[in-house]
Coordinates of C-alpha atoms in Angstrom, one line a residue:
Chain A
X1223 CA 18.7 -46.7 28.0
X1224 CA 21.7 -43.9 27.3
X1225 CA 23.3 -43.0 31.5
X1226 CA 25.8 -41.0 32.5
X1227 CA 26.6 -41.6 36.0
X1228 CA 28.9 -39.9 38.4
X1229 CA 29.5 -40.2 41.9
X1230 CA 27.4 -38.1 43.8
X1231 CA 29.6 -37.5 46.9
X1232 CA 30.1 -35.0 48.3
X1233 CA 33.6 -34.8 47.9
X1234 CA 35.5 -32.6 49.9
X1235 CA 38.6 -30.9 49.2
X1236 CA 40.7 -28.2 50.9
X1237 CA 41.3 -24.9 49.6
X1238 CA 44.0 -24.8 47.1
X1239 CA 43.9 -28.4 46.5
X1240 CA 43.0 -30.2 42.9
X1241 CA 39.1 -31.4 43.0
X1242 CA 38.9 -34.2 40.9
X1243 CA 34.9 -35.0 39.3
X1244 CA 34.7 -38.0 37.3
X1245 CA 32.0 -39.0 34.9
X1246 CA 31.0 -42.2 32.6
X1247 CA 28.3 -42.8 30.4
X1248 CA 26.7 -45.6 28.2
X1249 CA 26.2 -44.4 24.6
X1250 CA 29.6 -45.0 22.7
X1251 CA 28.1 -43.0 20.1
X1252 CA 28.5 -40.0 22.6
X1253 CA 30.1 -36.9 20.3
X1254 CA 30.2 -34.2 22.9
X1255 CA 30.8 -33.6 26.7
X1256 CA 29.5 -31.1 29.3
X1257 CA 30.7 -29.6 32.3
X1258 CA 28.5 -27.0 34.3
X1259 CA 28.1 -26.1 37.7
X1260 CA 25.4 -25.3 39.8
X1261 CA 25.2 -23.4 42.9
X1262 CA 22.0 -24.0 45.3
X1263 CA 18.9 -22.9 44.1
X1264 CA 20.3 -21.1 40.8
X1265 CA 20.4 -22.3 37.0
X1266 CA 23.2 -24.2 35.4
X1267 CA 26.4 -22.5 34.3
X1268 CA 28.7 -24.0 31.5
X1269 CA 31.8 -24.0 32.2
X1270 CA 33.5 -26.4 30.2
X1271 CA 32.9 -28.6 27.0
X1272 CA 34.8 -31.5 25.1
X1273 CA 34.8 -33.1 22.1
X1274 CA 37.9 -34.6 21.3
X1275 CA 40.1 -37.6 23.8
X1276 CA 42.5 -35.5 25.4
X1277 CA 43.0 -33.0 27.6
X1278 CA 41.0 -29.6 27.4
X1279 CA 42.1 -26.5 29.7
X1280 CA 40.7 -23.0 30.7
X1281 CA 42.0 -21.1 33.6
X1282 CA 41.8 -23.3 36.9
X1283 CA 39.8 -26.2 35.2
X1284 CA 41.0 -29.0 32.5
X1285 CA 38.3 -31.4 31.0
X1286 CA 39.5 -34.8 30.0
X1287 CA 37.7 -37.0 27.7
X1288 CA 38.8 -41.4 27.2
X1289 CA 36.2 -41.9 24.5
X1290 CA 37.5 -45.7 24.7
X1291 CA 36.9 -46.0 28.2
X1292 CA 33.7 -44.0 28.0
X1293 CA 35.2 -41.7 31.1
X1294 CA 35.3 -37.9 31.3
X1295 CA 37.1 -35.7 34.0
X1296 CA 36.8 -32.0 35.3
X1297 CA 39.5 -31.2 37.6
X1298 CA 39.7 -27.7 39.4
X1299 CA 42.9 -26.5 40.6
X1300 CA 44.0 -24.7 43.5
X1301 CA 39.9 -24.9 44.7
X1302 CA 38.3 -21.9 46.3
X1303 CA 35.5 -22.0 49.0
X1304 CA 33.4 -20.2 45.9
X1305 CA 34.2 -23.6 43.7
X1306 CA 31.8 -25.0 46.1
X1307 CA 28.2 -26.3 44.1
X1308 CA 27.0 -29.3 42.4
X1309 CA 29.0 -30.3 39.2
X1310 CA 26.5 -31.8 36.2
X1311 CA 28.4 -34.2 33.8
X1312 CA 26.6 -33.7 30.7
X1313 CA 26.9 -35.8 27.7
X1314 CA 25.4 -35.2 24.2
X1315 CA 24.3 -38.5 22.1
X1316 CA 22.7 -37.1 18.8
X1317 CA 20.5 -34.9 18.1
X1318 CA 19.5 -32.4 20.5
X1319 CA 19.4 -34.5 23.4
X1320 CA 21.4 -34.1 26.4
X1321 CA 21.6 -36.7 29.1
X1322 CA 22.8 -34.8 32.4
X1323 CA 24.5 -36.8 35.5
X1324 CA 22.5 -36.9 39.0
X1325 CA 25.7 -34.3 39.7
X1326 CA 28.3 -34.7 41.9
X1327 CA 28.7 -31.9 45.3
X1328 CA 31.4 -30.4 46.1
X1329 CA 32.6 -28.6 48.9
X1330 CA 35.9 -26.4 49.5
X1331 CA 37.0 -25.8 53.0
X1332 CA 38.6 -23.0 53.7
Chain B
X893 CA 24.8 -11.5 33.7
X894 CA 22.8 -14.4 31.9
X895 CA 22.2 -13.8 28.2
X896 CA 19.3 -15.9 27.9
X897 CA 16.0 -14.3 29.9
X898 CA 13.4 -16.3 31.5
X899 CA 10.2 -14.5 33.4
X900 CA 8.6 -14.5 35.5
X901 CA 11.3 -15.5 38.1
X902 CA 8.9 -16.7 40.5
X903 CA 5.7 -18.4 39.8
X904 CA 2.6 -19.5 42.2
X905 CA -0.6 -20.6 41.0
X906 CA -3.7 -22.5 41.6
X907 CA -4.6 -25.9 40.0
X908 CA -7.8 -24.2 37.5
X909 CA -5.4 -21.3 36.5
X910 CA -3.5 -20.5 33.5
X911 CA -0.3 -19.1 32.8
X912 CA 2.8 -19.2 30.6
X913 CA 6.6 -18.9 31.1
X914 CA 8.3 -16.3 28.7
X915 CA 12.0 -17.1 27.7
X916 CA 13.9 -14.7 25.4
X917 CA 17.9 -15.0 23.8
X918 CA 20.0 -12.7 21.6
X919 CA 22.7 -15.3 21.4
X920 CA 21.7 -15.9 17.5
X921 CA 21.1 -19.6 18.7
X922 CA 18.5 -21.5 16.6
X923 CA 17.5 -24.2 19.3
X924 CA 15.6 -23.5 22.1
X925 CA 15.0 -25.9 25.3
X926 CA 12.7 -26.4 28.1
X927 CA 14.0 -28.4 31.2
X928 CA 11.8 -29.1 34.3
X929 CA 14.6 -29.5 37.6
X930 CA 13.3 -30.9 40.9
X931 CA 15.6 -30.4 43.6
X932 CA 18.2 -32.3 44.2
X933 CA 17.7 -34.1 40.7
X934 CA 18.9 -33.1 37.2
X935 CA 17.3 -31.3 34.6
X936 CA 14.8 -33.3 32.9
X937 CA 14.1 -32.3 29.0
X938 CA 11.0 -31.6 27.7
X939 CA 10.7 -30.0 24.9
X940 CA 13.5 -29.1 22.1
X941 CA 12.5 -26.3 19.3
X942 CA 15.2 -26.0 16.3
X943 CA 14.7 -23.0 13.5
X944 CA 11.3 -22.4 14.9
X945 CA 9.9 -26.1 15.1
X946 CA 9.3 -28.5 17.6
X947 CA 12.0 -31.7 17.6
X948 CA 11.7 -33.4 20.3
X949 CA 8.6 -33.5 23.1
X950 CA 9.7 -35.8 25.7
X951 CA 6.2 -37.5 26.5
X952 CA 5.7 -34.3 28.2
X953 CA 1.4 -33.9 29.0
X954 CA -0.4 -31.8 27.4
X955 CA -1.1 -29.4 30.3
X956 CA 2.0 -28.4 29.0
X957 CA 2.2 -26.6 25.7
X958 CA 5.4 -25.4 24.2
X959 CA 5.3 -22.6 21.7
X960 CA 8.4 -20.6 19.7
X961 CA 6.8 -17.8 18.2
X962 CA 10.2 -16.5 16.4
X963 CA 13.8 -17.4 17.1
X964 CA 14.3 -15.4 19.7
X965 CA 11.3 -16.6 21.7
X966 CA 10.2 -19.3 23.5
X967 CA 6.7 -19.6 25.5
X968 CA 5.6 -22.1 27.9
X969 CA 2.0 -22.5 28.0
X970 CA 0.5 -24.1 32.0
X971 CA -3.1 -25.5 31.9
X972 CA -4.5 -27.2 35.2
X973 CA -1.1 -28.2 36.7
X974 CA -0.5 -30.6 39.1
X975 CA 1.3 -30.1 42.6
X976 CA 3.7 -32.5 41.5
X977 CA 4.5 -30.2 39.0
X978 CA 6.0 -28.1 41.1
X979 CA 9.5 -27.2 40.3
X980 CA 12.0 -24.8 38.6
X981 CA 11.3 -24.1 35.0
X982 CA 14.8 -23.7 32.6
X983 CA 15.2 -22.2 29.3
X984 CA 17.9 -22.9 27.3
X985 CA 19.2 -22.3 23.6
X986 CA 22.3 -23.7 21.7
X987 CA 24.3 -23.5 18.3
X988 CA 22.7 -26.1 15.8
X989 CA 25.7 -27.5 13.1
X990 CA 24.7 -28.1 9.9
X991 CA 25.8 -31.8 10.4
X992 CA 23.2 -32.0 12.7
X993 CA 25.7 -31.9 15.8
X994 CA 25.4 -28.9 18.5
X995 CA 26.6 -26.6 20.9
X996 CA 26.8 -26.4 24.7
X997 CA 23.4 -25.0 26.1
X998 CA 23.3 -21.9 27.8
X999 CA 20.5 -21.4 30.5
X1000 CA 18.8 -18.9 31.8
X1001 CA 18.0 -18.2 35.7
X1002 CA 14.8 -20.2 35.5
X1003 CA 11.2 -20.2 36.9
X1004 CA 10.8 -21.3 40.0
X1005 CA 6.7 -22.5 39.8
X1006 CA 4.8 -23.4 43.1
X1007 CA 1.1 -25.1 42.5
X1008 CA -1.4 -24.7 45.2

């Protein structure tokens, strides 16, 4: 049975701080990695993907992927009340299937 | 704005009925999902269409019937659903390599479905 599992929190950060989401899975045979967000009661936005170990940035966000530890990261920096939502670790094992995370929430104060 | 276009957005509807759930892109993508999300839970696949056929059904029952009537389409067909069915409806379409790999999925807003 392929899991990704991630800690479903919620973590709470203050505004400006680094959020830090963190994310394993099962299938060593994993190829590519997900980030998306979700706000309450709304569809699931992409907003980062991986496929390579390293680190991956855009803007306020940088993905990082340990393929030999089986471990990948979103962090957010300087975090805004609006970064607050549920964060989906999504990981892709062949095929078309992707195996989504129960989701970690996260909330911002101001 | 969300390129990928599900409707209706909202959805109630008795157990003997039928309906479907209408999804549309313009991405150029040539696979095409349906994802059933409770709350609180993630999205669960059900069915995966690639260049027009069906690739994957996830054990999904047959009140459920998927059809992709061109590559910009994709239906959902509901037949004598269960309350437990109950739940938000997403579309969403992807890339497909050549090497069989693929892209990151983009969704659409969803259907949220209520059964009497």
């Amino acid at each position: 049975q392929k899991e990704v599992e991630q800690n479903s929190g919620p973590l709470s950060v203050p505004e400006g701080a680094i959020a830090s989401l963190n994310c394993t899975y099962s299938d060593r045979g994993s190829q590519s990695f997900f980030w998306y967000r979700q706000y309450s009661g709304k569809s699931p936005e992409l907003i980062m993907f991986i496929y390579s170990n390293g680190d991956k940035e855009d803007g306020r966000f940088t993905a990082q992927l340990n393929k030999a530890s089986q471990y990948v990261s979103l962090l957010i920096r300087d975090s805004q009340p609006s970064d607050s939502a549920t964060y989906l670790c999504a990981v892709g094992s062949g095929g078309f299937k992707t195996i989504f995370g129960a989701g970690t929430r996260l909330f911002v104060k101001a | 704005d969300t390129e990928v276009t599900q409707t209706p957005k909202h959805l109630v509807m008795g157990m003997t009925n039928k309906k479907s759930l209408k999804c549309e892109q313009h991405m150029g993508h040539r696979a095409m999902y349906w994802y059933k999300q409770k709350a609180k839970k993630p999205p669960e696949l059900m069915f995966v269409y690639s260049y027009e056929k069906l690739s994957i059904n996830e054990s999904v029952p047959s009140r459920f019937s998927p059809e992709c009537p061109n590559s910009s389409l994709l239906n959902l067909h509901l037949h004598a659903l269960q309350p437990e069915d109950s739940a938000l409806y997403l579309c969403a379409s992807s890339q497909v390599f050549l090497d069989g790999g693929y892209q990151p999925q983009h969704f659409g807003d969803g259907t949220r479905l209520s059964i009497l």
